[in-house]
Amino acid sequence: MKTSRQEKILEIIEQENIETQNQLMEALARAGVKSTQATLSRDIRDLNLKKEFSSDGTYRYVAGSKDGFFDHNTRLKKIFRESGAYLTGLSEKNDATVNSIGGEWWVLAMARGGFEPSEGFYERYYQTVVDTIENSINDKEQLHRAKSTENARVILGLVAAGYDPTNVAGHNLLQGLTDISYVQKQGVNGLIWALIAFDSHDFEIPTALDGQKQVTREALIDAILDKQLPDGGWALSGTESDADMTAMALQALAPYYQSNKGVTEAVDTALDTLSAMQQDNGGFGSWGTNNSESCAQVVVALTALGIDPEEDSRFIKKGASAVDALCAFAVENGGFAHTEGGDRNGMSTEQGAYALAAYNRFVTEQNSLFNMNDIALEKVYVVLDGADAVITAGQSHTIRASGALADFTGLLMDGETVDAACYTLTEGSTIVTLDADYLASLDEGEHDVTFVYTDGEVSTSLTVKQADTTDPTKPADPGEPTDPTKPADPGKPVVPTKPANPTKPADLDNTGSTGNVDKGVNTVVSKGVDTGDESMMVLWIVLAGMAAFGAAYTAKKRREA
């Protein structure tokens, strides 16, 4: 199904000038192919579709070569493919979790690298996020009481997978990053990843809750710049710059390099510092160890700033680049080790893969790794309360769906629009209370209730049972009254059976016997007399005795006479 859909996409863009993703979806629909925005975004990534300037003055989608950018480097091409194959193989055995390893960075590497995971991989990840939110989120929309990076990382994972983080089971994960005091609990790390999360899809920052200090992009940028160390870089702690944190700060500041003078100066200084940190083999270290993750973060930072890590002389040492250094950590059959010559490491593999994806995107002139505005986000609505209910006609019923009330456009019952007079609406996501009289008018049985929003819908079932009309204050009907002066009808008398003729043997069945037959002797052993036969014998004897008494009495009277 996926193959045929992608073949149809290639056919459409070859025959038509398709400028936008919406136009492509409409063209697919006309061709009888259904698709969602999220699925189409992944198809565009898989097919490496690009936009080129057409003769009529507009842009149009054209097919590109997915890995042609690595043709100049056979080893790099092999490492990229094997890393993708390894991560894809993992997706056939494991699901992504909400975690810094085996979670969002894995999802990011798969999505931004154009690797195809197992069927339902992203959908299952989304459900895992929903489950985590239900178990962990607080009333401030924070997934952790002290680590704002939990919200930021999950936002990035959801966006990469094509899901809208502003409404996940009724929760807006951006809201958890609106208090700058909370974000700063993790120092510069919290500031960096909050800014990257907000900019990943140009999200509008929600208003902070009462008592919180409002986060703004300007406030985040200023706070990051304030933490730049005298030597030009950044560190999680201490006074000496760290390659990892410096590279991450550059990733966060990259979108503002051209427009903010303060950012421009800070970034230029940090690039000089980062260049000075580079080792003779092109690599970078952190916490005293040359490692793959540091190389990966530098590659991501340079590509975000529009710098080719394979060509810029500032980042070539003795002919070796940061990309060359990263590849030195590659292990056989896909993945990366933490240190050169070591075993495959989960974190190293995920970061190494998404760093190569970042370089891929840079060379092919696609959006940078964390600039995910090229992904159409799918808003998933769910029923939070009152789903699949069974009610009695005459009762009202309340259902709560996760969509914002401002986006709610109407309610359907079995596909038909429900008159707004038949229900009340309350904020708190979308709370609908169906009127008792309206529900009483529905036929008995199961019905389909659909919440319709401006950009999607969600349905649940509602089963209506008819009310019990029995008056509980009225005793049950005892039936026809009986006349106490009239004896009960004994029913039809049982007619006693006629006794068998004692002089006539019982008929034999076809075995020659009516019971047990002694071998060699023609003797019938009776099965016994039928119930009632003995009473009849007694009756005959009594009658005979009375007849004899009557005859004797008559004779006596005659003699006396």
Coordinates of C-alpha atoms in Angstrom, one line a residue:
M1 CA 0.0 0.0 0.0
K2 CA 2.8 2.4 0.9
T3 CA 4.7 1.5 -2.3
S4 CA 1.7 2.1 -4.5
R5 CA 1.0 5.4 -2.8
Q6 CA 4.5 6.7 -3.2
E7 CA 4.5 5.5 -6.9
K8 CA 1.3 7.5 -7.4
I9 CA 3.0 10.6 -5.8
L10 CA 5.9 10.4 -8.2
E11 CA 3.4 10.0 -11.1
I12 CA 1.4 13.1 -10.0
I13 CA 4.4 15.4 -9.5
E14 CA 5.7 14.4 -13.0
Q15 CA 2.4 15.2 -14.6
E16 CA 1.3 18.2 -12.6
N17 CA 2.9 21.4 -11.1
I18 CA 2.4 20.7 -7.4
E19 CA 3.6 23.5 -5.3
T20 CA 2.3 22.7 -1.8
Q21 CA 1.6 19.6 0.3
N22 CA -2.1 20.4 0.4
Q23 CA -2.2 20.4 -3.4
L24 CA -0.4 17.0 -3.4
M25 CA -3.0 15.6 -0.9
E26 CA -5.8 16.9 -3.0
A27 CA -4.3 15.3 -6.1
L28 CA -4.0 12.0 -4.3
A29 CA -7.6 12.2 -3.2
R30 CA -8.7 12.8 -6.8
A31 CA -6.7 9.7 -7.8
G32 CA -8.6 7.7 -5.1
V33 CA -5.6 7.5 -2.6
K34 CA -6.3 8.5 1.0
S35 CA -3.6 9.9 3.1
T36 CA -3.0 12.1 6.2
Q37 CA -0.8 15.1 6.5
A38 CA 1.6 13.2 8.7
T39 CA 1.8 10.2 6.3
L40 CA 2.3 12.5 3.3
S41 CA 5.1 14.4 5.1
R42 CA 6.9 11.1 5.7
D43 CA 6.4 10.1 2.0
I44 CA 7.9 13.4 0.9
R45 CA 10.9 12.7 3.2
D46 CA 11.2 9.1 2.0
L47 CA 11.1 10.1 -1.7
N48 CA 13.4 13.1 -1.0
L49 CA 11.1 15.4 -2.9
K50 CA 12.5 18.9 -3.5
K51 CA 11.1 22.1 -4.8
E52 CA 12.5 23.7 -7.9
F53 CA 11.6 26.9 -9.8
S54 CA 9.4 26.1 -12.8
S55 CA 8.9 27.9 -16.1
D56 CA 5.7 29.6 -15.0
G57 CA 7.3 31.4 -12.1
T58 CA 6.2 29.1 -9.3
Y59 CA 7.8 26.3 -7.4
R60 CA 7.0 22.6 -7.9
Y61 CA 7.9 19.3 -6.3
V62 CA 10.4 17.2 -8.1
A63 CA 12.0 13.9 -7.1
G64 CA 15.5 14.0 -5.7
S65 CA 18.2 11.4 -5.1
K66 CA 18.0 10.3 -1.4
D67 CA 21.7 9.5 -0.9
G68 CA 23.4 11.0 -3.9
F69 CA 25.1 13.5 -1.5
F70 CA 27.3 10.7 -0.2
D71 CA 28.4 9.4 -3.6
H72 CA 31.7 11.2 -3.2
N73 CA 32.4 9.2 0.0
T74 CA 31.6 5.6 -0.3
R75 CA 32.5 4.9 3.3
L76 CA 30.2 7.7 4.6
K77 CA 27.4 6.4 2.4
K78 CA 27.8 2.9 3.8
I79 CA 27.8 4.1 7.4
F80 CA 24.7 6.2 6.9
R81 CA 22.8 3.3 5.3
E82 CA 23.9 0.7 7.9
S83 CA 22.9 3.1 10.7
G84 CA 19.5 3.5 9.2
A85 CA 19.1 -0.2 8.6
Y86 CA 20.2 -0.9 12.2
L87 CA 17.6 1.5 13.7
T88 CA 14.9 0.2 11.3
G89 CA 15.6 -3.3 12.5
L90 CA 15.3 -2.2 16.1
S91 CA 11.9 -0.7 15.3
E92 CA 10.7 -4.2 14.3
K93 CA 11.5 -5.5 17.7
N94 CA 11.1 -2.6 20.1
D95 CA 8.9 0.5 20.5
A96 CA 10.2 4.0 21.2
T97 CA 9.8 5.1 24.8
V98 CA 9.8 8.5 26.5
N99 CA 13.5 8.5 27.3
S100 CA 16.8 10.1 26.3
I101 CA 17.9 6.6 25.0
G102 CA 15.6 4.5 22.9
G103 CA 13.1 7.4 22.8
E104 CA 12.9 10.8 21.2
W105 CA 16.4 10.9 19.7
W106 CA 15.7 7.5 18.0
V107 CA 12.5 8.9 16.6
L108 CA 14.3 12.1 15.4
A109 CA 17.0 10.1 13.7
M110 CA 14.5 7.9 11.9
A111 CA 12.3 10.7 10.8
R112 CA 14.9 13.3 9.8
G113 CA 17.1 10.7 8.2
G114 CA 14.3 9.4 6.0
F115 CA 14.6 5.9 7.4
E116 CA 11.4 3.8 7.3
P117 CA 10.5 2.2 10.6
S118 CA 8.2 -0.7 11.2
E119 CA 4.5 -0.3 10.5
G120 CA 2.8 1.7 13.3
F121 CA 6.1 2.8 14.9
Y122 CA 5.2 6.4 15.2
E123 CA 1.6 5.7 16.2
R124 CA 2.8 3.5 19.0
Y125 CA 5.3 6.1 20.1
Y126 CA 2.4 8.6 20.3
Q127 CA 0.4 6.3 22.4
T128 CA 3.4 5.9 24.8
V129 CA 3.6 9.6 25.1
V130 CA -0.1 9.7 25.9
D131 CA 0.3 7.1 28.6
T132 CA 3.3 8.9 30.1
I133 CA 1.4 12.2 30.2
E134 CA -1.5 10.5 32.0
N135 CA 0.8 9.1 34.6
S136 CA 3.4 11.9 35.0
I137 CA 2.2 15.4 34.0
N138 CA 1.3 17.9 36.7
D139 CA -1.2 20.8 36.8
K140 CA 1.4 23.1 35.3
E141 CA 1.8 20.7 32.2
Q142 CA 5.3 19.7 33.3
L143 CA 6.4 16.1 32.9
H144 CA 9.0 16.5 35.6
R145 CA 9.1 18.8 38.6
A146 CA 12.7 20.0 38.0
K147 CA 13.7 18.9 34.4
S148 CA 12.2 21.1 31.7
T149 CA 14.2 19.1 29.2
E150 CA 11.6 16.3 29.5
N151 CA 8.9 18.5 28.0
A152 CA 11.4 19.9 25.4
R153 CA 12.6 16.5 24.3
V154 CA 9.1 15.0 23.9
I155 CA 8.0 18.0 21.9
L156 CA 10.8 17.4 19.5
G157 CA 10.0 13.7 19.3
L158 CA 6.3 14.4 18.6
V159 CA 7.1 17.0 15.9
A160 CA 9.6 14.7 14.2
A161 CA 6.9 12.0 14.1
G162 CA 4.4 14.4 12.7
Y163 CA 2.2 15.1 15.7
D164 CA 1.1 18.4 17.3
P165 CA 2.4 18.7 20.8
T166 CA 0.0 21.5 21.7
N167 CA -2.8 19.0 22.2
V168 CA -1.8 15.5 23.4
A169 CA -4.8 13.9 25.2
G170 CA -5.9 17.4 26.1
H171 CA -2.4 18.6 27.3
N172 CA -0.3 21.4 25.8
L173 CA 3.4 20.4 26.3
L174 CA 4.5 23.9 25.4
Q175 CA 2.7 25.2 28.4
G176 CA 5.1 23.4 30.6
L177 CA 8.0 25.5 29.3
T178 CA 6.4 29.0 29.9
D179 CA 7.9 29.7 33.3
I180 CA 11.5 30.8 32.9
S181 CA 12.3 30.2 36.6
Y182 CA 11.4 26.5 36.0
V183 CA 13.3 26.3 32.8
Q184 CA 16.4 27.7 34.4
K185 CA 16.5 25.0 37.1
Q186 CA 18.6 23.0 34.6
G187 CA 20.9 26.0 33.9
V188 CA 21.8 26.7 30.3
N189 CA 20.8 23.2 29.2
G190 CA 17.1 23.9 30.1
L191 CA 17.3 27.3 28.3
I192 CA 18.8 25.8 25.1
W193 CA 16.3 23.0 24.7
A194 CA 13.3 25.1 25.5
L195 CA 14.3 27.5 22.7
I196 CA 15.0 24.7 20.2
A197 CA 11.6 23.1 21.1
F198 CA 9.7 26.4 20.5
D199 CA 11.5 27.0 17.2
S200 CA 11.1 23.5 15.9
H201 CA 7.8 24.4 14.3
D202 CA 7.7 28.2 15.0
F203 CA 5.3 27.6 17.9
E204 CA 3.6 30.5 19.6
I205 CA 4.6 30.5 23.2
P206 CA 1.6 30.1 25.5
T207 CA 0.8 32.6 28.3
A208 CA 2.4 31.6 31.6
L209 CA 0.1 30.6 34.4
D210 CA -0.6 32.8 37.4
G211 CA 2.5 33.2 39.6
Q212 CA 4.9 32.2 36.8
K213 CA 7.5 34.4 35.1
Q214 CA 6.7 34.5 31.4
V215 CA 9.1 32.9 28.9
T216 CA 9.7 34.7 25.6
R217 CA 12.2 33.9 22.8
E218 CA 14.0 37.1 23.7
A219 CA 14.3 36.1 27.3
L220 CA 15.6 32.7 26.4
I221 CA 18.2 34.2 24.0
D222 CA 19.3 36.8 26.5
A223 CA 19.7 34.2 29.2
I224 CA 21.8 31.9 27.0
L225 CA 24.0 34.8 25.9
D226 CA 24.4 35.8 29.6
K227 CA 25.8 32.3 30.3
Q228 CA 28.5 32.5 27.6
L229 CA 31.9 32.0 29.3
P230 CA 34.9 34.3 29.0
D231 CA 36.7 31.8 26.8
G232 CA 33.8 32.0 24.3
G233 CA 31.8 28.9 24.8
W234 CA 29.3 27.3 27.2
A235 CA 29.4 24.6 29.8
L236 CA 26.9 22.9 32.0
S237 CA 29.0 23.9 35.0
G238 CA 32.4 25.4 35.8
T239 CA 34.3 28.1 33.9
E240 CA 35.9 26.1 31.1
S241 CA 33.9 25.7 27.8
D242 CA 32.6 22.3 26.9
A243 CA 32.3 21.2 23.2
D244 CA 28.9 19.5 23.7
M245 CA 27.3 22.5 25.4
T246 CA 28.9 25.0 23.1
A247 CA 27.6 23.1 20.1
M248 CA 24.1 22.8 21.6
A249 CA 24.0 26.5 22.3
L250 CA 24.9 27.2 18.7
Q251 CA 22.1 25.0 17.6
A252 CA 19.6 27.0 19.6
L253 CA 21.0 30.4 18.5
A254 CA 21.4 29.5 14.8
P255 CA 17.9 30.8 13.7
Y256 CA 18.8 34.2 15.0
Y257 CA 22.4 34.5 13.6
Q258 CA 21.4 36.8 10.8
S259 CA 18.8 38.9 12.6
N260 CA 20.2 39.5 16.1
K261 CA 23.5 41.4 16.3
G262 CA 24.2 40.1 19.8
V263 CA 23.7 36.5 18.6
T264 CA 25.9 37.1 15.6
E265 CA 28.8 38.3 17.8
A266 CA 28.3 35.5 20.3
V267 CA 28.2 32.8 17.7
D268 CA 31.3 34.0 15.8
T269 CA 33.2 34.0 19.1
A270 CA 31.9 30.5 20.0
L271 CA 32.9 29.2 16.5
D272 CA 36.5 30.3 17.1
T273 CA 36.4 28.6 20.5
L274 CA 35.0 25.4 19.0
S275 CA 37.6 25.4 16.3
A276 CA 40.3 25.6 18.9
M277 CA 38.8 22.6 20.7
Q278 CA 39.1 20.4 17.6
Q279 CA 41.7 17.7 17.8
D280 CA 44.2 16.7 15.1
N281 CA 42.0 13.8 14.0
G282 CA 39.0 16.2 13.5
G283 CA 37.3 15.0 16.6
F284 CA 36.0 16.6 19.8
G285 CA 35.9 15.6 23.4
S286 CA 33.9 16.3 26.5
W287 CA 34.6 15.7 30.1
G288 CA 38.2 14.7 29.1
T289 CA 37.2 12.0 26.6
N290 CA 37.2 12.1 22.8
N291 CA 33.8 10.7 21.9
S292 CA 31.2 10.3 19.2
E293 CA 28.5 12.4 20.8
S294 CA 30.7 15.5 20.9
C295 CA 31.5 15.1 17.2
A296 CA 27.8 14.6 16.4
Q297 CA 26.7 17.8 18.2
V298 CA 29.3 19.8 16.4
V299 CA 28.1 18.5 13.0
V300 CA 24.5 19.4 13.9
A301 CA 25.6 22.9 15.0
L302 CA 27.6 23.7 11.9
T303 CA 24.9 22.5 9.5
A304 CA 22.3 24.5 11.4
L305 CA 24.5 27.6 10.8
G306 CA 24.9 26.8 7.2
I307 CA 28.5 25.7 7.6
D308 CA 29.8 22.7 5.7
P309 CA 31.8 20.7 8.2
E310 CA 33.6 18.9 5.4
E311 CA 34.7 22.1 3.7
D312 CA 35.1 24.9 6.2
S313 CA 38.8 25.3 6.8
R314 CA 38.2 26.3 10.5
F315 CA 37.0 22.7 11.1
I316 CA 39.5 20.7 9.1
K317 CA 42.5 19.6 11.1
K318 CA 45.3 17.8 9.2
G319 CA 42.8 16.9 6.5
A320 CA 40.3 15.4 8.9
S321 CA 36.8 16.9 9.5
A322 CA 34.3 16.4 12.3
V323 CA 32.3 14.1 9.9
D324 CA 35.5 12.0 9.4
A325 CA 36.0 11.9 13.2
L326 CA 32.4 10.8 13.7
C327 CA 32.7 8.0 11.2
A328 CA 35.7 6.6 13.1
F329 CA 33.3 5.6 15.8
A330 CA 31.0 3.6 13.5
V331 CA 30.7 -0.1 14.3
E332 CA 30.1 -3.0 11.9
N333 CA 26.5 -3.6 10.8
G334 CA 25.4 -0.1 11.9
G335 CA 25.5 2.2 14.9
F336 CA 28.2 4.0 16.8
A337 CA 30.4 3.4 19.8
H338 CA 31.0 6.0 22.5
T339 CA 34.7 5.8 22.2
E340 CA 36.8 4.6 19.3
G341 CA 37.0 0.8 19.1
G342 CA 34.3 0.3 21.7
D343 CA 31.0 -1.6 21.5
R344 CA 27.8 -0.2 20.0
N345 CA 26.2 2.3 22.3
G346 CA 22.5 3.3 22.3
M347 CA 23.0 7.0 22.8
S348 CA 26.0 7.2 20.5
T349 CA 24.1 5.4 17.8
E350 CA 21.1 7.7 17.9
Q351 CA 23.1 10.9 18.0
G352 CA 25.5 9.7 15.4
A353 CA 22.6 8.8 13.1
Y354 CA 20.8 12.1 13.5
A355 CA 24.1 14.0 12.9
L356 CA 24.6 12.2 9.6
A357 CA 20.9 13.0 8.8
A358 CA 21.7 16.7 9.6
Y359 CA 24.6 16.6 7.2
N360 CA 22.4 14.8 4.6
R361 CA 19.8 17.6 4.9
F362 CA 22.5 20.3 4.6
V363 CA 24.0 19.0 1.4
T364 CA 20.6 18.4 -0.2
E365 CA 19.4 21.9 0.8
Q366 CA 16.6 20.7 3.1
N367 CA 15.6 22.2 6.4
S368 CA 18.1 21.8 9.1
L369 CA 17.7 19.0 11.6
F370 CA 15.6 20.9 14.2
N371 CA 13.8 23.2 11.8
M372 CA 10.9 21.0 11.2
N373 CA 8.5 23.4 9.6
D374 CA 8.7 21.1 6.6
I375 CA 6.6 18.6 8.5
A376 CA 2.8 18.9 8.5
L377 CA 1.6 18.2 12.0
E378 CA -1.3 16.0 12.7
K379 CA -3.5 16.9 15.6
V380 CA -4.8 13.8 17.3
Y381 CA -8.1 14.2 19.3
V382 CA -9.2 11.7 21.9
V383 CA -12.2 11.2 24.1
L384 CA -11.1 11.7 27.7
D385 CA -14.3 11.0 29.7
G386 CA -17.6 9.5 28.9
A387 CA -16.5 7.2 26.1
D388 CA -18.4 4.0 25.1
A389 CA -21.0 4.7 27.7
V390 CA -24.3 2.8 28.2
I391 CA -27.1 5.0 29.5
T392 CA -30.8 4.7 30.2
A393 CA -33.1 6.9 28.1
G394 CA -34.2 9.9 30.0
Q395 CA -30.8 10.5 31.5
S396 CA -28.3 13.3 30.4
H397 CA -24.8 12.3 29.6
T398 CA -21.5 14.2 29.6
I399 CA -18.6 13.5 27.2
R400 CA -15.2 15.3 27.3
A401 CA -12.9 15.4 24.2
S402 CA -9.4 16.7 24.1
G403 CA -9.8 19.5 21.5
A404 CA -9.9 23.1 22.4
L405 CA -13.4 24.6 22.7
A406 CA -12.3 27.4 20.3
D407 CA -11.7 24.8 17.6
F408 CA -15.0 22.9 18.1
T409 CA -17.4 23.3 15.2
G410 CA -20.2 20.9 16.0
L411 CA -21.5 17.5 17.2
L412 CA -22.7 14.6 15.0
M413 CA -25.0 11.7 16.1
D414 CA -24.8 8.8 13.6
G415 CA -23.4 11.2 11.1
E416 CA -26.2 13.8 11.4
T417 CA -25.6 17.3 13.0
V418 CA -27.1 17.6 16.5
D419 CA -28.9 20.8 17.1
A420 CA -26.9 23.0 19.5
A421 CA -30.0 23.3 21.7
C422 CA -29.8 19.6 22.5
Y423 CA -26.5 19.9 24.4
T424 CA -24.5 22.4 26.5
L425 CA -20.8 23.2 26.1
T426 CA -18.3 23.8 28.8
E427 CA -14.6 24.7 28.7
G428 CA -12.0 22.2 29.9
S429 CA -10.9 20.9 26.5
T430 CA -14.4 20.3 25.1
I431 CA -17.1 19.2 27.5
V432 CA -20.5 18.3 25.9
T433 CA -23.5 17.4 28.1
L434 CA -26.3 15.9 26.0
D435 CA -29.8 16.8 27.1
A436 CA -31.9 14.1 28.7
D437 CA -34.9 14.8 26.5
Y438 CA -32.8 14.5 23.4
L439 CA -31.3 11.2 24.5
A440 CA -34.8 9.9 25.2
S441 CA -35.7 10.6 21.6
L442 CA -33.0 8.3 20.3
D443 CA -33.7 4.7 19.3
E444 CA -32.6 2.0 21.6
G445 CA -29.2 0.7 20.7
E446 CA -25.7 1.9 19.9
H447 CA -25.1 5.3 18.4
D448 CA -21.9 7.0 17.1
V449 CA -21.1 10.4 18.6
T450 CA -18.5 12.6 16.8
F451 CA -16.8 15.8 17.9
V452 CA -15.9 17.9 14.9
Y453 CA -13.1 20.4 15.0
T454 CA -11.6 22.8 12.5
D455 CA -8.8 20.4 11.8
G456 CA -10.0 17.0 12.7
E457 CA -12.6 14.9 14.6
V458 CA -13.0 12.2 17.2
S459 CA -15.8 9.6 17.8
T460 CA -17.1 7.4 20.5
S461 CA -20.1 5.1 20.9
L462 CA -23.1 5.7 23.1
T463 CA -25.6 2.9 23.8
V464 CA -29.1 3.9 24.8
K465 CA -31.3 1.5 26.8
Q466 CA -35.0 2.1 27.2
A467 CA -36.1 3.0 30.8
D468 CA -37.9 0.4 32.9
T469 CA -41.6 1.5 33.1
T470 CA -42.6 -0.7 36.0
D471 CA -44.0 1.2 38.9
P472 CA -41.8 0.2 41.9
T473 CA -44.6 1.2 44.3
K474 CA -47.2 -1.2 42.8
P475 CA -47.0 -4.9 43.8
A476 CA -46.8 -7.5 41.1
D477 CA -50.2 -8.9 39.8
P478 CA -50.9 -12.1 41.8
G479 CA -53.3 -13.4 39.2
E480 CA -57.0 -14.5 39.5
P481 CA -58.2 -14.5 43.2
T482 CA -59.3 -17.9 44.6
D483 CA -62.6 -18.5 46.4
P484 CA -61.7 -19.8 49.9
T485 CA -65.1 -21.5 50.2
K486 CA -64.6 -23.5 47.0
P487 CA -62.2 -26.5 47.1
A488 CA -59.4 -26.3 44.7
D489 CA -60.0 -28.1 41.5
P490 CA -58.2 -31.4 41.9
G491 CA -57.8 -31.7 38.2
K492 CA -58.7 -34.6 36.0
P493 CA -58.8 -37.9 38.1
V494 CA -56.3 -40.5 37.3
V495 CA -58.0 -43.6 35.8
P496 CA -56.5 -46.7 37.4
T497 CA -55.2 -49.2 34.9
K498 CA -57.0 -52.5 34.4
P499 CA -55.2 -55.3 36.2
A500 CA -53.6 -57.9 34.0
N501 CA -55.4 -61.2 33.7
P502 CA -53.6 -63.4 36.2
T503 CA -54.4 -66.5 34.2
K504 CA -52.9 -65.2 31.1
P505 CA -49.1 -64.9 30.9
A506 CA -47.7 -61.5 29.9
D507 CA -46.9 -61.0 26.2
L508 CA -43.3 -61.7 25.3
D509 CA -41.2 -59.2 23.6
N510 CA -39.3 -60.2 20.5
T511 CA -36.6 -61.7 22.6
G512 CA -39.1 -64.1 24.1
S513 CA -39.0 -62.4 27.5
T514 CA -40.4 -59.4 29.3
G515 CA -37.6 -59.6 31.9
N516 CA -34.7 -61.8 32.9
V517 CA -34.9 -65.3 31.6
D518 CA -33.1 -68.1 33.3
K519 CA -31.1 -70.0 30.7
G520 CA -32.6 -73.4 29.8
V521 CA -35.9 -72.8 31.6
N522 CA -38.9 -71.2 30.0
T523 CA -39.8 -69.2 33.1
V524 CA -40.8 -65.6 33.1
V525 CA -39.5 -63.5 36.0
S526 CA -42.0 -60.6 36.5
K527 CA -40.8 -57.1 36.3
G528 CA -43.3 -56.3 39.0
V529 CA -46.9 -55.0 39.0
D530 CA -47.8 -51.6 37.7
T531 CA -48.5 -48.9 40.3
G532 CA -52.3 -49.3 41.4
D533 CA -52.8 -53.0 40.7
E534 CA -52.7 -54.1 44.4
S535 CA -55.4 -51.6 45.4
M536 CA -57.7 -53.0 42.7
M537 CA -57.2 -56.6 44.0
V538 CA -58.1 -55.4 47.5
L539 CA -61.2 -53.7 46.1
W540 CA -62.4 -56.9 44.4
I541 CA -61.9 -58.9 47.6
V542 CA -63.9 -56.3 49.7
L543 CA -66.7 -56.3 47.2
A544 CA -66.8 -60.1 47.1
G545 CA -66.9 -60.1 50.9
M546 CA -69.7 -57.6 51.0
A547 CA -71.7 -59.6 48.4
A548 CA -71.3 -62.8 50.5
F549 CA -72.4 -61.0 53.6
G550 CA -75.4 -59.5 51.8
A551 CA -76.4 -62.9 50.5
A552 CA -76.2 -64.5 54.0
Y553 CA -78.1 -61.6 55.6
T554 CA -80.9 -62.0 53.0
A555 CA -81.2 -65.7 53.6
K556 CA -81.4 -65.2 57.3
K557 CA -84.2 -62.7 56.9
R558 CA -86.1 -65.1 54.7
R559 CA -85.8 -67.8 57.4
E560 CA -87.0 -65.4 60.1
A561 CA -89.8 -64.5 57.9

